[in-house]
Each structure stands twice: as structure tokens, then as C-alpha cells.
Amino acid sequence: MTERTDTHVNDLPQAIIAGLVTTMVGFIASFAVVLAGLFQVGATESQAASGLLILSLGVGLCSIVLSLRHRIPLTISWSTPGAAMLAALAPGAFSFEQAVGAFIVGGALIMATGLLPFLQRLLTHIPVPIAQGMLAGVLLPLCLKPFTALGAIPVPAFGILLVFLLGLRFFPKFAVVLCMLAAVGFGLWHIAGTNAWSKLEILPSLEWVSPEFSWAAIVSISVPLVIVTMASQNIPGVAVAKSFGYTVPWRSSMLLTGAGTGVSAFFGGHAINLAAITAALASGPEAGMDPAKRWRAAVSSGGFYIFFAAFSALIVSVASASPEGLFQAAAGLALLATLTQSLLGAMQDVHWRLSALVTVLVAAGNVTLLGIGGAFWALLAGLLTHFIVERGARR
């Protein structure tokens, strides 16, 4: 018994390190995507910094609360695909206040999936090729940024691309992290060259945003945001946990992350959800040999997110003072793996390939009708194509 207890005690540093790695990968690898999305829907620099701050705090607190309550590693993150969806919206389509109103509705819908089983079934029964096709189409414009940036800012764009490729070759798990750090390095180099140190903000602060509720913004933002969050974060997050022998408490997870999304929206945050990819870092053997104790890694990750929140204003000011397009290019590189997986998921079933392709193209083209953005119309176009063409052909 004594030997078993000592083993568990010795696992604690391992769990803390696993939590740190989880946070570094989750935060550093995707903060540029969050900023790209918030800036695209009209956030000012201070509002974007507030959004990154509240999301970091919300992710940290939700990870700690859920993991302590259920004693399993429940790792929470912000919705990176959701942020990419925001970055794909037409510039000026909505005010930031309208976007915030849509974020609040999105949080309510996430909570509803925990309270209403039929809504959970509805979202989980959206055909995988259509959901993945919508995500791929949303990601495509942002994933082109690293390559279009080569013409506008050749040196830093080529630099982060080279770091990314070398990272994939030698340190594949940290390639995106290294790419983001390279982007920060090029940003600081530019700031030093232009002597723009005075533009940097150090102390983070929350900025209240009064929401406005627009039906067009709700249809264009809330609905696609919840769908891509469910399809690419929450549902895979449940699957990752199950692969390590853990059962995610769906109801309490959706209620807390939905409430966290709603509260964070008032300060510029867009969505909080179960982690998918980074969840494995806090659930596997890297977090400790005893599966019953790995919840400490998720708690540790939550604590580090709260620590990283202190640097939100500095990160946003560095991004804003950097060459235009640099951090969008880094965000595009960070999403290449997600784009690959979503394209594979969209095209895997031969009976859905045409409708999935239509979904990808409509979402990538950001077709806007009646003031409603392309992600929603992509969903409808894909379903309609399948109903008219593919479903009829199979009969």
C-alpha cells in the first residue's frame, strides 16, 4: 500500500508537466485563429484582448471545476474551428455587438443540448460528410493565407512556413507551437525595427460589450458556430475520452461550457467546449500511470490557462503591431491538419461526395443571401443536393 501511494505521489509532477504541455499546445497553437476570428467580426484591439483573456479564464475555470467534480481528466478549450468560421465571414457583415449577441445565443444552444436530449440527437445526426464539408469550406480561405502572404510579406511568411515544415519533420507534435512562436518572433523583430514598443500593452483587462440581437447574425454565426463546435470539438472530445476509458458527463459538461460561453460573450469571447486533440495529452500515460489520478493533469492545464491569460493584452498588441497578415498566415498553418481531416471526412462516403463537395464550395465561397452568411447556406445546399441527386440515385 505504501509503495502504491508513493507511486501516485511521484505521478504528480508528471501530471503537472502534462497539464503544462496541454495548455501550451492548446493556447499557443490556436490563439492566432481566435484573434483572426474576433478581428474579422469587428472587434477592436482592446475587445480582442478582452476576448482572449475571458476565454483563457473560462477554459481554465471550466477545466478545473469539471475535473475536480468528476475526478476524470475533462480538458476544456475554446472553439478553434468556431473562430475559423468567424474569420471566414464577410468583413463588415455584422457589428461586433451583433456577433456578441450571436455568441450568447450559441451558449444557450450549447446548454440546451445538455438539457434537451432531442436537440443533442438532432445535432449529432447531422450527416458527417455535410458537417465536415461545412468545416472544410470555412477553413479553406484561412488556410490559403500562408501562401497568399508570400507575395505581401515574403520574408516573415516564408520564415514561419519553413519553421512549420521543419517542425513537422523533426518535432511533429510541436510544429504548430513552433510556428506560432516564430510568428511572435517576427512580430517582435518588426516592432524593434519600427521602434513601436510604445504600442505594446502589458496589463490585461476585461471590456464589457453590450450585445445586439440580429436574426441574420444568429443564423449566420450561432447556428454554424454550434454545429462546427459539436462536430469538431465536443463529439470528438467524448470519443477521445472514451478511448482512454473515461465517460464524459455530457449534461454537466454542456451546461458549464454553455454557461461559460454565454458569460464570456459579454467580454468578447466566442465559444468554450470540450477539447479534442489536446484532451489526449491529459488523458494518456503522459499524465500519470494511474488512470484514476490523471484528472490532476486537466486541473493543472486549467491553472496554466489562467496563468496564460495574464499575457493576453501583450499577445494581442504584438499581433496588431506586426506586419499585416502575419498572424493570419500562422493561423492558416495551424489549421492545415484540421482542414485535411475535415476534407477526408467529407469525401469518405461515396454516396455523399457530391453533396459534400457542394457544401465545401458554398462555405468556401461564403455565399451571402438575405444577410445570412455562407456556412448556413452551405449546410442547406449540401443537404438539398444529397436529397435531389444522391439519395434519388441510390433508389
C-alpha positions as a printed Julia matrix, in Angstrom:
395×3 Matrix{Float64}:
   0.0    0.0     0.0
   2.83   2.38    0.86
   4.54   1.69   -2.45
   1.29   2.35   -4.34
   0.79   5.68   -2.55
   4.38   6.76   -3.28
   3.85   5.95   -6.95
   0.8    8.2    -7.01
   2.67  10.98   -5.26
   5.51  10.71   -7.75
   2.95  10.95  -10.57
   2.01  14.5    -9.51
   4.96  16.26  -11.22
   4.22  14.2   -14.32
   0.59  15.33  -14.23
   1.62  18.98  -13.83
   4.02  18.73  -16.76
   1.31  17.07  -18.87
  -1.03  19.93  -17.95
   1.58  22.5   -18.99
   2.14  20.78  -22.34
  -1.62  20.53  -22.88
  -2.02  24.26  -22.28
   0.97  25.25  -24.39
  -0.27  23.22  -27.34
  -3.86  24.4   -26.95
  -3.12  28.08  -26.31
  -0.05  28.84  -28.39
  -1.15  26.74  -31.35
  -4.51  28.46  -31.78
  -4.59  31.94  -30.24
  -3.93  33.47  -33.67
  -7.06  31.76  -35.02
  -9.11  33.28  -32.19
  -7.71  36.74  -32.9
  -8.34  36.38  -36.65
 -11.97  35.48  -35.96
 -12.59  38.29  -33.47
 -10.95  40.93  -35.68
 -12.99  39.73  -38.67
 -16.29  40.35  -36.85
 -15.27  43.88  -35.92
 -13.52  43.61  -32.55
 -11.14  46.42  -31.68
  -7.69  45.61  -30.32
  -8.88  46.06  -26.73
 -12.01  43.97  -27.36
  -9.95  41.17  -28.92
  -7.58  41.25  -25.94
 -10.56  41.09  -23.61
 -11.98  38.17  -25.62
  -8.72  36.22  -25.41
  -8.49  36.99  -21.69
 -12.03  35.85  -20.84
 -11.73  32.73  -22.99
  -8.49  31.76  -21.22
 -10.09  32.31  -17.82
 -13.25  30.45  -18.83
 -11.35  27.49  -20.26
  -9.18  27.29  -17.14
 -12.04  27.51  -14.67
 -14.23  25.02  -16.55
 -11.35  22.52  -16.75
 -10.71  22.81  -13.02
 -14.37  22.63  -11.94
 -15.35  19.68  -14.15
 -12.2   17.66  -13.44
 -12.43  18.19   -9.68
 -16.12  17.37   -9.61
 -15.99  14.18  -11.67
 -12.42  13.1   -10.91
 -11.63  12.36  -14.54
  -9.47  14.41  -16.96
 -12.01  16.76  -18.57
  -9.93  19.16  -20.65
 -11.71  22.25  -21.97
 -10.66  24.55  -24.81
 -12.03  27.39  -26.88
 -13.6   26.58  -30.24
 -10.78  26.91  -32.76
 -12.99  25.81  -35.71
 -15.61  28.26  -34.48
 -13.05  31.06  -34.58
 -12.06  29.97  -38.08
 -15.72  30.17  -39.07
 -15.8   33.76  -37.82
 -12.64  34.55  -39.8
 -14.41  33.35  -42.96
 -17.33  35.79  -42.61
 -17.53  38.73  -44.98
 -15.84  41.82  -43.49
 -18.37  44.24  -42.03
 -21.27  41.81  -42.38
 -22.13  42.31  -38.71
 -21.11  44.64  -35.93
 -19.16  43.2   -33.04
 -22.16  43.85  -30.8
 -24.3   41.7   -33.1
 -21.63  39.0   -33.08
 -21.63  39.05  -29.28
 -25.4   38.63  -29.28
 -24.94  35.6   -31.52
 -22.26  34.21  -29.16
 -24.75  34.44  -26.29
 -27.37  32.55  -28.29
 -24.71  29.97  -29.16
 -24.01  29.48  -25.46
 -27.73  28.98  -24.81
 -27.9   26.38  -27.59
 -24.92  24.51  -26.12
 -26.65  24.47  -22.73
 -29.83  23.26  -24.39
 -28.01  20.21  -25.76
 -27.31  19.25  -22.16
 -30.91  19.79  -21.07
 -32.85  18.56  -24.12
 -31.92  15.09  -25.4
 -33.75  15.62  -28.71
 -31.57  18.66  -29.51
 -28.46  16.62  -28.78
 -29.72  13.9   -31.13
 -30.55  16.48  -33.81
 -27.05  17.95  -33.78
 -25.31  14.59  -33.6
 -27.38  13.28  -36.52
 -26.29  15.96  -38.96
 -24.61  13.85  -41.68
 -20.87  13.67  -41.1
 -19.96  14.5   -44.74
 -22.08  17.66  -44.6
 -20.77  18.79  -41.2
 -17.18  18.07  -42.21
 -17.71  19.7   -45.6
 -19.01  22.87  -43.97
 -15.99  22.93  -41.67
 -13.59  22.34  -44.59
 -15.16  25.15  -46.6
 -14.94  27.5   -43.64
 -11.27  26.62  -43.07
 -10.16  26.84  -46.7
  -9.94  30.65  -47.05
  -7.91  30.96  -43.86
  -5.64  28.06  -44.86
  -4.79  29.93  -48.07
  -3.41  32.88  -46.07
   0.09  31.42  -45.5
   0.6   31.14  -49.25
  -1.0   34.41  -50.36
   1.1   36.13  -47.68
   4.27  35.07  -49.52
   3.64  37.85  -52.02
   2.82  40.55  -49.47
   5.26  39.81  -46.65
   7.72  37.34  -48.21
  10.41  37.16  -45.51
   8.24  36.53  -42.41
   5.73  34.43  -44.39
   8.48  32.18  -45.76
  10.12  32.11  -42.33
   7.09  30.77  -40.46
   6.37  28.33  -43.3
   9.94  26.99  -43.1
   9.73  26.68  -39.31
   6.42  24.85  -39.67
   7.82  22.37  -42.23
  10.98  21.74  -40.21
   8.83  21.28  -37.13
   6.73  18.68  -38.93
   9.93  16.88  -39.9
  11.7   16.85  -36.54
   9.13  17.79  -33.83
   5.71  16.96  -35.33
   3.78  17.32  -32.06
   5.05  20.87  -31.61
   5.21  22.07  -35.21
   2.27  24.46  -34.8
   3.59  25.76  -31.48
   6.98  26.47  -33.07
   5.26  28.19  -35.99
   3.33  30.48  -33.64
   6.47  31.27  -31.67
   8.21  32.11  -34.95
   5.35  34.46  -35.82
   5.73  36.17  -32.45
   9.49  36.41  -33.09
   9.0   38.03  -36.49
   6.42  40.35  -34.94
   8.86  41.49  -32.25
  11.59  41.9   -34.89
   9.25  44.18  -36.88
   8.34  46.14  -33.75
  12.01  46.6   -32.91
  12.74  47.77  -36.46
   9.96  50.35  -36.38
  10.58  51.29  -32.73
   6.91  50.65  -31.94
   7.44  49.42  -28.38
   5.1   52.09  -27.07
   2.19  50.35  -28.82
   2.53  47.25  -26.68
   0.01  46.76  -23.88
   1.12  44.75  -20.86
  -1.74  44.63  -18.38
  -4.84  42.66  -19.42
  -8.32  43.96  -18.74
 -11.88  42.89  -19.45
 -14.03  45.11  -21.65
 -17.81  44.84  -21.48
 -19.62  44.58  -24.81
 -23.33  45.35  -24.9
 -24.93  42.72  -27.15
 -27.3   43.33  -30.03
 -29.51  40.51  -31.25
 -29.95  40.18  -35.01
 -31.75  37.24  -36.6
 -29.3   37.32  -39.51
 -26.32  37.21  -37.13
 -27.89  34.38  -35.14
 -28.47  32.3   -38.27
 -25.07  33.17  -39.75
 -23.0   32.84  -36.57
 -24.83  31.0   -33.77
 -26.05  28.01  -35.78
 -22.78  27.27  -37.69
 -20.76  28.01  -34.54
 -22.65  25.39  -32.54
 -22.57  22.85  -35.38
 -18.81  23.07  -36.01
 -18.14  23.13  -32.27
 -20.21  20.0   -31.75
 -18.87  18.2   -34.83
 -15.19  19.01  -34.4
 -14.76  19.57  -30.66
 -17.44  18.19  -28.33
 -18.24  14.9   -30.05
 -14.58  14.06  -30.83
 -13.73  15.11  -27.27
 -16.15  12.49  -25.95
 -14.61   9.9   -28.27
 -11.05  10.74  -27.16
 -12.04  10.4   -23.5
 -13.76   7.1   -24.2
 -10.65   5.75  -25.92
  -8.81   6.17  -22.59
 -11.62   4.6   -20.59
 -13.4    7.76  -19.4
 -17.09   8.59  -19.82
 -17.71  12.31  -20.29
 -20.65  13.61  -18.22
 -22.45  15.18  -21.16
 -25.11  17.1   -19.24
 -22.84  18.86  -16.77
 -20.17  19.47  -19.43
 -22.6   21.14  -21.81
 -24.28  23.15  -19.06
 -20.98  24.51  -17.75
 -19.31  25.17  -21.12
 -22.55  26.66  -22.47
 -22.85  28.94  -19.46
 -19.17  29.78  -19.77
 -19.71  30.66  -23.44
 -22.65  32.91  -22.55
 -20.78  34.74  -19.8
 -17.57  35.12  -21.8
 -19.55  36.56  -24.73
 -20.24  39.74  -22.76
 -16.49  40.33  -22.75
 -15.77  39.3   -26.34
 -15.34  35.5   -26.08
 -16.96  33.33  -28.75
 -17.24  29.71  -27.51
 -15.93  27.23  -24.92
 -16.13  23.46  -25.41
 -14.59  20.07  -24.7
 -11.05  19.73  -26.02
 -10.46  17.11  -28.69
  -6.83  16.83  -29.8
  -5.25  18.21  -26.63
  -7.54  16.05  -24.48
  -5.32  13.06  -25.26
  -2.32  14.82  -23.68
  -4.07  14.98  -20.3
  -5.77  11.57  -20.53
  -2.96   9.23  -21.58
   0.05   7.72  -19.82
   1.91  11.04  -20.14
  -0.4   12.34  -17.38
   0.49   9.53  -14.97
   0.45   5.76  -14.75
  -2.7    5.62  -12.64
  -5.78   6.48  -14.77
  -7.73   7.36  -11.62
  -5.3   10.22  -10.92
  -4.99  11.74  -14.37
  -7.66  14.31  -13.58
  -4.84  16.25  -11.93
  -3.33  16.92  -15.36
  -6.58  18.55  -16.53
  -6.73  20.62  -13.33
  -3.11  21.62  -13.92
  -3.94  22.58  -17.51
  -6.76  24.77  -16.25
  -4.41  26.52  -13.87
  -1.91  27.2   -16.63
  -4.67  28.64  -18.85
  -5.45  31.12  -16.08
  -1.72  31.96  -15.9
  -1.51  32.41  -19.68
  -4.5   34.76  -19.51
  -2.2   37.34  -17.93
  -0.38  37.7   -21.27
  -3.5   38.23  -23.42
  -3.09  42.0   -23.85
   0.59  41.66  -24.73
  -0.11  38.92  -27.29
  -2.85  40.94  -29.0
  -0.75  44.12  -29.11
   2.2   42.22  -30.62
  -0.13  40.72  -33.23
  -1.62  44.14  -34.02
   1.8   45.8   -34.37
   3.18  43.0   -36.58
   3.18  43.05  -40.4
  -0.36  42.81  -41.71
  -1.31  39.23  -42.48
   1.47  37.6   -40.45
  -0.69  36.1   -37.72
  -3.46  35.21  -40.17
  -0.82  33.23  -42.08
   0.25  31.5   -38.87
  -3.39  30.72  -38.09
  -3.79  29.16  -41.52
  -0.82  26.87  -40.95
  -2.23  25.89  -37.57
  -5.44  24.72  -39.25
  -3.93  22.68  -42.09
  -4.23  19.39  -40.19
  -7.85  20.17  -39.32
  -8.58  21.02  -42.95
  -7.05  17.72  -44.05
  -9.15  15.72  -41.6
 -12.34  17.56  -42.48
 -11.8   17.02  -46.22
 -11.16  13.32  -45.64
 -14.29  13.1   -43.5
 -16.35  14.93  -46.12
 -15.26  12.73  -49.03
 -15.02   9.35  -47.34
 -18.56   8.15  -48.13
 -19.01   7.76  -51.9
 -22.77   8.27  -51.55
 -22.27  11.78  -50.13
 -19.33  13.06  -52.18
 -21.21  15.44  -54.47
 -23.25  16.98  -51.66
 -20.12  17.25  -49.5
 -18.28  18.98  -52.36
 -21.16  21.42  -52.83
 -21.05  22.12  -49.09
 -17.31  22.81  -49.22
 -17.62  25.15  -52.21
 -20.57  27.15  -50.89
 -18.91  27.58  -47.5
 -15.55  28.49  -49.07
 -17.23  30.95  -51.41
 -19.02  32.5   -48.42
 -22.23  32.9   -50.39
 -24.32  35.51  -48.55
 -28.08  35.7   -49.18
 -30.7   37.64  -47.23
 -27.93  38.87  -44.96
 -27.11  35.3   -43.88
 -23.54  34.03  -44.21
 -22.2   31.17  -46.28
 -21.83  28.49  -43.59
 -25.6   28.24  -43.12
 -26.31  28.13  -46.85
 -23.56  25.54  -47.29
 -25.38  23.28  -44.84
 -28.68  23.68  -46.69
 -27.09  23.36  -50.14
 -25.35  20.13  -49.2
 -28.48  18.56  -47.73
 -30.58  19.64  -50.72
 -28.04  18.26  -53.2
 -27.99  14.92  -51.42
 -31.79  14.74  -51.31
 -32.23  15.57  -55.01
 -29.26  13.79  -56.59
 -27.57  11.19  -54.43
 -30.48   9.87  -52.42
 -32.61   9.54  -55.55
 -29.79   7.8   -57.45
 -29.4    5.19  -54.7
 -33.06   4.25  -55.08
